[in-house]
Every structure is written in structure tokens, then in C-alpha cells.
XYZ file of C-alpha atoms in Angstrom:
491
model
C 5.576 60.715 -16.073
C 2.526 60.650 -14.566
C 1.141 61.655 -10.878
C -0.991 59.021 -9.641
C -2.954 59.296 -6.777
C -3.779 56.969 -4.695
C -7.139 57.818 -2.097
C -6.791 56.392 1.552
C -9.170 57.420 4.117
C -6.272 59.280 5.792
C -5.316 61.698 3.311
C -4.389 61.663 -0.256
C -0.944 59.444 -1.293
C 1.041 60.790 -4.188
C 3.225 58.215 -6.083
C 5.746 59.281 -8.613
C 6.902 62.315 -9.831
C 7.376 64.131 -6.650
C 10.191 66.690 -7.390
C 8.413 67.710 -10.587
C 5.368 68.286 -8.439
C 7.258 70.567 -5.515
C 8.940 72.113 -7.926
C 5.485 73.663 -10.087
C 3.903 73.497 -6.920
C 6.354 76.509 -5.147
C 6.899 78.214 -8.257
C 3.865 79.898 -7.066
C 5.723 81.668 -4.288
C 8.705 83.109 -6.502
C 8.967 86.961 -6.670
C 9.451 86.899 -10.366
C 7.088 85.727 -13.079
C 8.316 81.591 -14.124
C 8.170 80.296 -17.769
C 7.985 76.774 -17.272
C 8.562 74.439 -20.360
C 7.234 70.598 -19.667
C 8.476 68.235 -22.479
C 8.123 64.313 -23.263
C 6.629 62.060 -24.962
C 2.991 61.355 -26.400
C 1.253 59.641 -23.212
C 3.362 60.633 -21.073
C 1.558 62.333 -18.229
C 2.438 66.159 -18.787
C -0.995 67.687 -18.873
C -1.945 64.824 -15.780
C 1.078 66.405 -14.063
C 0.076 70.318 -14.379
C -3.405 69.564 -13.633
C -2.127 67.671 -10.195
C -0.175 70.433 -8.855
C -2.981 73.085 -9.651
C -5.322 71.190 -9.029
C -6.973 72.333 -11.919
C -7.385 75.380 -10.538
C -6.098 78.123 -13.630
C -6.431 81.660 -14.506
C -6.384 80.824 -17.889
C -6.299 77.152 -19.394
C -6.591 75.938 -22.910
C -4.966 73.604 -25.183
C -3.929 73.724 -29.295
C -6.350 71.454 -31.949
C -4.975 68.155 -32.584
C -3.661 67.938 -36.514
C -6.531 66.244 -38.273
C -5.213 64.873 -41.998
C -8.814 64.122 -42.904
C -9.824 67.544 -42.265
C -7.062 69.987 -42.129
C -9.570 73.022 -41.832
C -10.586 72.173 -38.344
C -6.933 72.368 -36.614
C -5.731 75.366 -39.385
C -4.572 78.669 -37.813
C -8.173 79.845 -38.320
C -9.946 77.157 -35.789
C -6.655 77.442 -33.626
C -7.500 81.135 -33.013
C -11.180 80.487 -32.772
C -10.569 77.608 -29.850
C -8.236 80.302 -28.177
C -10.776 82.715 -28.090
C -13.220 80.771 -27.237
C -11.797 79.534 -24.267
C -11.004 82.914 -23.158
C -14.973 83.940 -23.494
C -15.008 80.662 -21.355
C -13.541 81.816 -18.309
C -15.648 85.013 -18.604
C -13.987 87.546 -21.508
C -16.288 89.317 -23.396
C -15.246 89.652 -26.650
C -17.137 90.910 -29.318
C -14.874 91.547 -31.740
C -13.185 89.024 -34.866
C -10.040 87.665 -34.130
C -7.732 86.945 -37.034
C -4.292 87.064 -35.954
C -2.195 85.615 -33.200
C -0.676 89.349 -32.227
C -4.163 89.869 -31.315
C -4.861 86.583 -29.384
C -1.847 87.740 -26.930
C -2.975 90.959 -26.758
C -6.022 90.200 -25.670
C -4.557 87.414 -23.186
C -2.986 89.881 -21.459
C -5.626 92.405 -21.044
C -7.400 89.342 -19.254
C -4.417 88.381 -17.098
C -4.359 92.315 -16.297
C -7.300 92.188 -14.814
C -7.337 89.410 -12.978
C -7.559 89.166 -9.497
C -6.043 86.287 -8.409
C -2.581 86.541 -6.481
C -0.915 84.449 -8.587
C -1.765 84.464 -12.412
C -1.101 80.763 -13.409
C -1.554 80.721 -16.841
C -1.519 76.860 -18.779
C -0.810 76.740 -22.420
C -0.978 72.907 -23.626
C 0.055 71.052 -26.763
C 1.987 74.457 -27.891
C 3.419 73.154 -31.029
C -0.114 72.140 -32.229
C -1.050 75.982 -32.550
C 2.071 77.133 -34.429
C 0.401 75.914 -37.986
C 2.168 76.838 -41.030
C 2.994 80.661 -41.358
C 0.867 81.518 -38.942
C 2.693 84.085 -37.321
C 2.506 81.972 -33.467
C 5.492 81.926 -32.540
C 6.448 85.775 -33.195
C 3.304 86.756 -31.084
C 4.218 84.488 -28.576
C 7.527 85.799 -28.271
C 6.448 89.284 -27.846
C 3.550 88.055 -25.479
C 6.190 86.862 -22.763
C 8.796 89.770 -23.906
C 6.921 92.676 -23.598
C 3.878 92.358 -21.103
C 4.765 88.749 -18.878
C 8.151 88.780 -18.261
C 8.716 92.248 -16.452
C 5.839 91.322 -14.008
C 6.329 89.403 -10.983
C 2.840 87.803 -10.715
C 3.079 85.237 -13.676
C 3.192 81.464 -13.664
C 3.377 80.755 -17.627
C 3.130 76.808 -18.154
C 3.509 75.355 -21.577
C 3.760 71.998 -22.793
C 4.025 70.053 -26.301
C 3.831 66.288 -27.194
C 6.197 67.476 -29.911
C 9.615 67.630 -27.889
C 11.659 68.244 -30.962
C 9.468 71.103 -31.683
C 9.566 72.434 -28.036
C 13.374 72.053 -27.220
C 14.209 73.697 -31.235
C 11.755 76.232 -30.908
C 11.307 77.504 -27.315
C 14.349 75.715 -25.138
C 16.598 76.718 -27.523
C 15.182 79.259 -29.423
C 17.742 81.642 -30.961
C 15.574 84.804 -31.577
C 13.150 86.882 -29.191
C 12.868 83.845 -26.190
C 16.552 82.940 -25.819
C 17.462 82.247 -22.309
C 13.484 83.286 -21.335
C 13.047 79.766 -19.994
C 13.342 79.966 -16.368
C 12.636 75.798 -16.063
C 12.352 73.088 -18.571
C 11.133 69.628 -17.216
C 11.358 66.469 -19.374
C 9.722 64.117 -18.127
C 10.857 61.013 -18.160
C 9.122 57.310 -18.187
C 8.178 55.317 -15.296
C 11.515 53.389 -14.185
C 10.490 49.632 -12.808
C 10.573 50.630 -9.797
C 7.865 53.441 -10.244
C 6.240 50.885 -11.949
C 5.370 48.414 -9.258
C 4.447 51.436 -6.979
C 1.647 51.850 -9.381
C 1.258 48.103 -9.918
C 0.797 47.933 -5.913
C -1.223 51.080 -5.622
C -3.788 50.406 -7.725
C -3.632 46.119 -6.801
C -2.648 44.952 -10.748
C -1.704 41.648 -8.962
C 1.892 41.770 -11.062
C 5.359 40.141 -9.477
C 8.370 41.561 -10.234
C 9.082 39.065 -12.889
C 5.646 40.498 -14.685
C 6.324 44.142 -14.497
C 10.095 43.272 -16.069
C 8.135 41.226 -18.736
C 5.160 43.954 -19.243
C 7.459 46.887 -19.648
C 9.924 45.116 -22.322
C 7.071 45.792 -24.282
C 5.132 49.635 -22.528
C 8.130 50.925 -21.344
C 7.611 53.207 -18.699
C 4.521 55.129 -20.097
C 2.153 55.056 -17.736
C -0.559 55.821 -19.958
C -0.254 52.246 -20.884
C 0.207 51.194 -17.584
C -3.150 52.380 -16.744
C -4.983 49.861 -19.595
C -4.002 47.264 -18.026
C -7.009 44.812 -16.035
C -6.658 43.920 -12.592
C -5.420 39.911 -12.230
C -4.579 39.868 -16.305
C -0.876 38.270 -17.153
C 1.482 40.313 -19.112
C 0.362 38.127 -21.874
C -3.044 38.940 -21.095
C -2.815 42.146 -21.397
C -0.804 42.570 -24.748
C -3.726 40.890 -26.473
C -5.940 42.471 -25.122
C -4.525 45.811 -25.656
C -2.714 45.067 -29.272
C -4.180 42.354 -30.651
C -7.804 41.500 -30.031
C -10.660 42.665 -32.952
C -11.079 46.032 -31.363
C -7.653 45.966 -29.433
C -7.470 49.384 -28.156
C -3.864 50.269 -29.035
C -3.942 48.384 -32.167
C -3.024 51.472 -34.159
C -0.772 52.912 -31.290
C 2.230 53.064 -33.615
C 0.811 55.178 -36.341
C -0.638 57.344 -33.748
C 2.503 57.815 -31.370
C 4.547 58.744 -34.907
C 1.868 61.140 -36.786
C 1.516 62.731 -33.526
C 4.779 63.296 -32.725
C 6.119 64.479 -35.806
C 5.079 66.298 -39.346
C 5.703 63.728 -42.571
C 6.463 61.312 -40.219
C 6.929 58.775 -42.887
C 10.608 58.931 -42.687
C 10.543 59.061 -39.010
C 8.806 55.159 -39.173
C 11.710 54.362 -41.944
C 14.857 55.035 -39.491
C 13.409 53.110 -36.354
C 12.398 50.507 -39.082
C 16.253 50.369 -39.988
C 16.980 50.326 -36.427
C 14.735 47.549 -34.975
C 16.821 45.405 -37.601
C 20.331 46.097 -36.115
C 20.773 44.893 -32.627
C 24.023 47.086 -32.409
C 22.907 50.021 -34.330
C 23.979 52.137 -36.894
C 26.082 54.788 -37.878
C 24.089 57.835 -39.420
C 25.526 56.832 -43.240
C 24.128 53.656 -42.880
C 20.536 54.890 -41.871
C 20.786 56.802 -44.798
C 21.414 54.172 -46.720
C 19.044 51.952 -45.948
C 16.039 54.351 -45.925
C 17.492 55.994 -48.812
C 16.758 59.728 -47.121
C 19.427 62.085 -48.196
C 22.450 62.694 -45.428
C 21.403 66.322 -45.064
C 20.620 68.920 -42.206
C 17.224 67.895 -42.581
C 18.498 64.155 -42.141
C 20.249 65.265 -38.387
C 17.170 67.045 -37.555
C 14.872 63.881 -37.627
C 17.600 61.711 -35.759
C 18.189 64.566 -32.691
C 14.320 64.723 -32.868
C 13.860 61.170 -32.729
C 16.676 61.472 -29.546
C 14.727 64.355 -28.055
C 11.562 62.357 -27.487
C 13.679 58.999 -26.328
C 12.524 56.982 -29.448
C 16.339 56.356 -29.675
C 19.706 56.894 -28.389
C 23.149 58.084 -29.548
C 25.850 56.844 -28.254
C 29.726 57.323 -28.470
C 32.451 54.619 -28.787
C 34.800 54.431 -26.793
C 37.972 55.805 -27.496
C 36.712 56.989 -31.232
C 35.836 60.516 -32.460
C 32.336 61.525 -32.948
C 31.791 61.188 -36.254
C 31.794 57.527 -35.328
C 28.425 57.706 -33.160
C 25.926 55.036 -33.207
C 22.185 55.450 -33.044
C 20.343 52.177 -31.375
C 16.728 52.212 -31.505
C 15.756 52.959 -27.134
C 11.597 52.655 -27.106
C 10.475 49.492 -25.746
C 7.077 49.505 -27.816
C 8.649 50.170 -31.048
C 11.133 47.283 -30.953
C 7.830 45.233 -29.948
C 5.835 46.492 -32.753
C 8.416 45.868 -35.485
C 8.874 42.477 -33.936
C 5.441 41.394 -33.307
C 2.831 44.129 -34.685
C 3.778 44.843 -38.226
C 2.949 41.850 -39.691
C -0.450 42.094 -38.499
C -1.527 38.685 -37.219
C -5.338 38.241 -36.604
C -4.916 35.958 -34.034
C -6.528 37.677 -31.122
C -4.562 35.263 -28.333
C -1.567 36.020 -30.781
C 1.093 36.745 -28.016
C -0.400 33.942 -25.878
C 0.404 31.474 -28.152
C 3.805 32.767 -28.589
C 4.789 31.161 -25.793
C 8.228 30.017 -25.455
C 8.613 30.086 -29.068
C 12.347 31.204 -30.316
C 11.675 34.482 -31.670
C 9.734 35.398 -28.667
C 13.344 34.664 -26.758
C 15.080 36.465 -29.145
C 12.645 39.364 -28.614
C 13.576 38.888 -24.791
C 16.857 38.798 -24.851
C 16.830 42.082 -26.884
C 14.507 43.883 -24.950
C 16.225 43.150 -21.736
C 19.049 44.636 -22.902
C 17.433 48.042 -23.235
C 15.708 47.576 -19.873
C 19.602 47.592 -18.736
C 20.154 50.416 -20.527
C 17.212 52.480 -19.609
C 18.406 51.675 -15.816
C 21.963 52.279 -15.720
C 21.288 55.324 -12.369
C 20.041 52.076 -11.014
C 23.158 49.923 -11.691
C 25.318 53.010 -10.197
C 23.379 52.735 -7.121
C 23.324 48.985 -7.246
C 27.439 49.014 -7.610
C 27.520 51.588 -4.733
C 28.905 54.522 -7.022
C 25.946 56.358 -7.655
C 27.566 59.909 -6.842
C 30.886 59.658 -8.320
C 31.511 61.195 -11.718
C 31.401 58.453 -14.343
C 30.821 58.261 -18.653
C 28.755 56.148 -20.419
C 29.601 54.871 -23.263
C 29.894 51.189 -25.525
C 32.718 49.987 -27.587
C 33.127 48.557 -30.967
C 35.422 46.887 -32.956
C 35.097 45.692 -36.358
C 36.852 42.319 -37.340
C 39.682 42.096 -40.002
C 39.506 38.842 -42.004
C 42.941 38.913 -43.562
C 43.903 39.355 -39.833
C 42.659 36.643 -38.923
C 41.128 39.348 -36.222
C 37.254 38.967 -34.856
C 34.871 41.940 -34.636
C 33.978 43.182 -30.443
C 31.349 44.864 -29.397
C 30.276 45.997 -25.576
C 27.185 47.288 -24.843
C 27.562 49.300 -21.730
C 30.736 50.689 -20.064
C 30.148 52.944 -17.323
C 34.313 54.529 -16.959
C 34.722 55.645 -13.408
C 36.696 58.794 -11.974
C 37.908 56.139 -9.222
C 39.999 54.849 -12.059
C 37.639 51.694 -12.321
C 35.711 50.561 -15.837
C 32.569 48.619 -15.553
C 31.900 46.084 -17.997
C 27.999 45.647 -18.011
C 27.154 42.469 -19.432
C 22.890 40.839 -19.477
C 21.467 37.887 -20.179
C 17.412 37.139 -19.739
C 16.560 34.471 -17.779
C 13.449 33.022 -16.264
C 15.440 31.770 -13.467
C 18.530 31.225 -12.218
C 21.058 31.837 -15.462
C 23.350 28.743 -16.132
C 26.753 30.739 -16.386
C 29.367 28.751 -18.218
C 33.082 29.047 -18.097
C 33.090 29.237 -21.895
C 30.885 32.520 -21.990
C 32.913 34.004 -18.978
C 36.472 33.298 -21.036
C 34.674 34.859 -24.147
C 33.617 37.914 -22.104
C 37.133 38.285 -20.424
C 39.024 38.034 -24.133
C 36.598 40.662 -25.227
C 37.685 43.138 -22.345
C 41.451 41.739 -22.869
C 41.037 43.224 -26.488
C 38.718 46.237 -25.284
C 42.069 46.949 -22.582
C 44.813 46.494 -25.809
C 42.393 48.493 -28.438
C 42.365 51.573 -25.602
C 45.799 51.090 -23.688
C 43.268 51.312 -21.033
C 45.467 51.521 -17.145
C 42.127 51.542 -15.052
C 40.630 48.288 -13.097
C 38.104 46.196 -15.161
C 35.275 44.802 -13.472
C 32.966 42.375 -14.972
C 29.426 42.754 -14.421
C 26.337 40.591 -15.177
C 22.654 41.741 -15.202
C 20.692 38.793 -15.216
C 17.054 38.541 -13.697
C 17.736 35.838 -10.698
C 21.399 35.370 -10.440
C 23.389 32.339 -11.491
C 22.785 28.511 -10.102
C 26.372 27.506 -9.809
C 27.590 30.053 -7.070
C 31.207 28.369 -7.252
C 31.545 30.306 -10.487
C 31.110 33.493 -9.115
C 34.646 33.969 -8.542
C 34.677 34.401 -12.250
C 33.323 37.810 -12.686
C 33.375 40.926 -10.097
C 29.531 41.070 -9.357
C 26.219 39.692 -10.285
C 23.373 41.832 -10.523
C 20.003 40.663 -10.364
C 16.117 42.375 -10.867
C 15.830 43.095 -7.117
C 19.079 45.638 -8.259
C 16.689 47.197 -10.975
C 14.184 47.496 -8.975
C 15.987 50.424 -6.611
């Protein structure tokens, strides 16, 4: 998540992102050397972040070549070396030597961090998994780099960070060879929540109600990348042309770009969310592998946990069931608007405009709401006043039996409390106040009756609704435990 700051004439105002930013900022005073591992997404804000609470200000900086397809050459373990070195002849090595091998590149790393004289050697190594190129040797040399000459010092702030979180949390976090358990801090940063959202929409005066920044991030998300496209005074609707679907929209090929740069053959990658957007309830792993026709292998769980490991999607758990029963829902905001609206390819540059109020633009709504809710659920806990105690998230399931005569359940969200409580988390869009009828409450209270009977479940059930402005008939609140509304989002 990004740092964004905000100049007054008073002093400098930070907004988001502030523990992050104490933390790197006193890691500075430690008596030990720190290997600090920054993860997330493509856009995210992790290099904005570093920069921020350095402010700028490096021993040694630099940053691995982008993959090019068109021209592998120029991001090959060749030109990654070369841009290495350079950089170090940049912040005044003299090297006259050819450099051919990554055992080298360290070496001569630390002879520069040897003989620096700064207090505190903050060192910045960004977009990692871009210089481990195919049997290149990286990843050994880096090993022994922070093994053998960083990690006995007690002067060292190492700082790496990779767009690639699957490759950073496989190959560093958890690495099983020469750096396991050398992370002293991993940081994954996370998307801008709504709330975070209208701090920047206030900060930098984007004009944007609450109802606009719920209606603008069913479609960003949280990335505040995207955030910071938008133009002052535009509508939501505005500014989805304007970035998606005008001649030279800039984001027009955002999706391409977010998946080639996140992962290698990410063909497959684009196939499961595909398979995903399609299933409002998700899908078990068989039946992604079904329907993209990619073999149920190791391989197979590596792209999914990868795909989970950057927030593209989410596992979760049934209630009550074993694992082997997990679902995977597709999580990213922008990817569920891009299958729905983007991959036709309209040329209609007012193309969302004119979607007004049309019925798959509500279905779209309704949907992406729903993973709104589900991307806030720490701000339901707070909302519901149980923020602190000890509670699992989960959703339950229950497929129908025709000869039974039996129909199929399914719950979204159930947050099960330690206070022996079970919160039913039910959400409805709305563009103002929701018309809650007796007939949806009864059909919501026979699903929980048969969610209670499937479990044996002894705990209280409360029934809660997430809708954007309440309910009109407030004589029918008596029919559910609480009503939740986008102020309670918003904490």
C-alpha cells in the first residue's frame, strides 16, 4: 500500500501505511543487521513505501530488468549483471574489471558496503525475482551474500522486494536451503481498505462521497496506483472510461500486464481466474482443473497458492468439512470487472457510462459488493464490537439432493466466535435504503435452521446484513440481530 503524502504549510502529513513506515523507519537503530522482505502485488506501492521511509537516501540502490518477451536479451542474466554493475559504478565503484557471474556481483557488493562510511548501511534490492533468470546461479550467490559477509555484521539494513509474491514467499520467506529462517521481517502489503481510500480521496480533493469510493473500488480495489489516475471532479463512471475504455485508455491492457508481470507462462494463470469469474460460489480445485483442462498436479497447487499469495484469489474452508473440500473464489476486484466488462472489448469509449442501470451492470454490483464484504470482514469485527476476541472465518455449503426432495445452501461468510456466538454475514447492494422483505428474512433463517442441523451447531446465531444504507421499513428490524451499513465499512 502506498505512502501518500500530503504537503501543508505546517509540516508534512503522512496518510496510510504508518506501522509499515515506523517499523523500516527504526530498523535503522537495531544492533543487529535486518533482512527485510516487502511483498504484494504489481502496483502496489512497495518501492513508493521504501523510498518514503529513506527518503531515498541509500547506500546502495538498484532494481532487476523488467522481462521483455520481445527482446529477451535485454533482461537475460547477462544485462541483469551489467545493470547491477552499473549501478554500483553509479554510486562511485570503480570497477574495471568484466563481470560474468552473480558470485562476483556479491562479492563485489560487499567490498563496497565494507567501505562505506555511513553509520547505517541501508542497502535496497528491488524487483528481486526479476534478476534470478533461468540458471543463473542468483539465488545461490545471494544466499551466500547475506550468509557469509551481511548477516554476522551489525551495521546492515538489507531491503528486498518483488512484484512476484509467489516467487518471494517460495524462494526467500520460505526458502528451505542456505536463507531459512534469515528473514528477520516480511511485510505484505496489503490494499487500500475504503477507509484508506477516502483519506486519499480527501487528501488529494477527488470530490468522491462515500457512495463513489464503494462504487470506484468494486472495480480498483484498493491499489492505490489506480487510485492515483483518477481526475479531480470525474464520477466513478468517469473515470473507468477514461482509464479502460477510451482510444488510448491508459489501463486498457492492465490485465495482460498485471498477469505477465506477475507470473512466468502466465497463460494458465488467466485460465483459472477465467473459470473463477464464472462461478459466483467458487470451485473446488478438481473442478478448475476441469474446466481449464491443466493437469491436477504439484505444478497445478503451485499456480493456485501463487495466485493466493498475491490476493488474486482466496481459499476458503467449509464449515464443518475436511480440507480436501476447500473452495477457491476469485478475491481481485479488477479481475472480476475485466472478465465482466473488459474482455469482450467494446469500442465504445463512454462504454461504462452507458451501462447505466442496465441488468448486468446490477448483477456485476451485487457480486462485487460481496467481495467488498469480504475484503472488510476486520471491519465488520469492529463494527459488531468483537474485534479482539478470537474468532474463524469460514463459509458453508451444502449441495441439494433431488431424490430428497432436499435444496442445495450456501453462506458466504461466518465469522464463529470463542464467545460461543456464530455470525451469519449476509449483503445486499443497494443505492439506498434496501427494501427487506419478510420472505428473504424466512429464507435466510431456514438456511441457518439447516446450517444449525447440518453442524449440530449449540452456539447463538446472529443474523447479520451488510447493505449500503440500511433498510426503509425499521419495524422489520426485529427480524434479524443487526444491520450494518457503509458508514460500518468505512471504520
Amino acid at each position: 500500500m502506498y505512502i501518500w503524502l500530503i504537503c501543508t504549510e505546517d509540516d508534512t502529513m503522512i496518510v496510510g501505511r504508518k506501522e509499515e513506515l515506523d517499523y523500516l523507519r527504526n530498523a535503522i537503530n537495531d544492533d543487529r543487521s535486518n533482512f527485510i522482505v516487502i511483498y504484494g502485488r504489481r502496483r502496489i506501492g512497495k518501492t513508493f513505501l521504501v523510498n518514503e521511509a529513506f527518503n531515498n537516501k541509500f547506500t546502495f540502490k538498484t532494481a532487476g530488468l523488467a522481462p521483455n518477451k520481445e527482446n529477451p536479451k535485454s533482461s537475460n542474466k547477462v544485462a541483469q549483471i551489467k545493470h547491477f554493475v552499473d549501478n554500483l559504478k553509479k554510486y562511485g565503484m570503480k570497477i574495471n574489471e568484466k563481470v560474468e557471474s552473480w558470485e562476483k556481483v556479491f562479492s563485489l557488493l560487499d567490498d563496497f558496503i565494507q567501505k562505506s562510511k555511513d553509520k547505517r548501511k541501508i542497502v535496497f534490492l528491488d524487483e528481486l525475482a526479476w534478476m534470478d533468470t533461468p540458471q543463473s546461479g542468483f539465488l545461490t550467490a545471494f544466499e551466500s551474500f547475506w550468509n557469509d559477509w551481511m548477516s554476522g555484521r551489525k551495521d546492515v539494513t538489507l531491503i528486498v522486494c518483488a512484484s512476484s509474491s509467489s516467487w518471494i514467499v517460495n524462494k526467500v520467506i520460505h526458502n528451505k536451503g542456505g536463507l531459512h529462517n534469515r528473514v528477520t521481517k516480511s511485510i505484505n502489503l496489503s490494499p487500500f481498505t475504503l477507509k484508506e481510500c477516502e483519506e486519499y480521496s480527501n487528501s488529494y480533493n477527488l470530490g468522491l462521497s462515500k457512495k463513489q469510493i464503494l462504487d470506484s473500488y468494486m472495480v480498483f480495489g484498493g491499489v492505490p496506483l489506480y487510485w492515483s489516475k483518477f481526475i479531480r471532479g470525474n464520477t466513478p463512471e468517469m473515470n473507468i472510461d477514461h482509464l479502460f475504455f477510451e482510444e488510448n485508455a491508459e489501463l486498457k491492457n492492465e490485465f495482460d500486464d498485471l498477469y505477465d508481470s506477475l507470473f512466468n507462462e502466465s497463460r494458465d494463470y488467466k485460465k483459472i481466474v477465467g473459470a473463477l469469474a464464472s462461478k459466483k460460489k467458487g470451485l473446488t480445485r478438481d473442478e478448475i482443473s476441469n474446466i481449464c483442462k491443466i493437469g491436477s498436479n504439484g505444478d497445478f497447487s503451485s499456480k493456485l497458492e501463487n495466485l493466493e499469495n498475491c490476493g488474486i484469489i482466496r481459499s476458503y474452508h467449509c464449515f464443518g468439512k475436511k480440507s480436501h473440500d476447500t473452495l477457491y473464489q476469485l478475491l481481485d476486484n479488477f479481475t472480476l470487472f475485466y472478465f465482466n466488462f473488459m474482455a469482450s472489448k467494446p469500442n465504445d469509449e463512454r462504454y461504462f457510462q452507458n451501462m447505466s442501470q442496465t441488468p448486468k451492470l446490477n448483477t456485476w454490483k451485487g457480486l462485487s459488493f460481496e467481495r467488498v464484504v469480504l475484503q472488510h470482514v476486520n471491519e465488520i469485527k469492529k463494527a459488531l464490537g468483537f474485534y479482539a476476541v478470537s474468532n474463524d472465518v469460514c463459509s458453508w455449503i451444502k449441495k441439494g439432493d433431488k431424490n430428497r426432495n432436499t435444496k442445495g445452501r450456501q453462506i458466504d461468510l461466518i465469522i464463529a466466535r470463542k464467545d460461543d456466538v456464530i455470525d451469519i454475514i449476509e449483503d445486499k447492494y443497494s443505492i439506498s435504503e434496501y427494501n427487506l422483505s419478510k420472505n428473504e428474512v424466512d429464507e435466510w433463517k431456514e438456511r441457518a435452521d439447516d446450517f444449525v442441523k447440518d453442524n449440530s451447531i449449540k452456539s447463538a446465531i446472529h443474523l447479520i446484513l451488510v447493505t449500503p444504507y440500511g433498510i426503509n421499513d425499521k419495524t422489520k428490524l426485529n427480524l434479524i440481530t443487526k444491520v450494518l451499513t457503509l458508514e460500518d465499512l468505512f471504520i
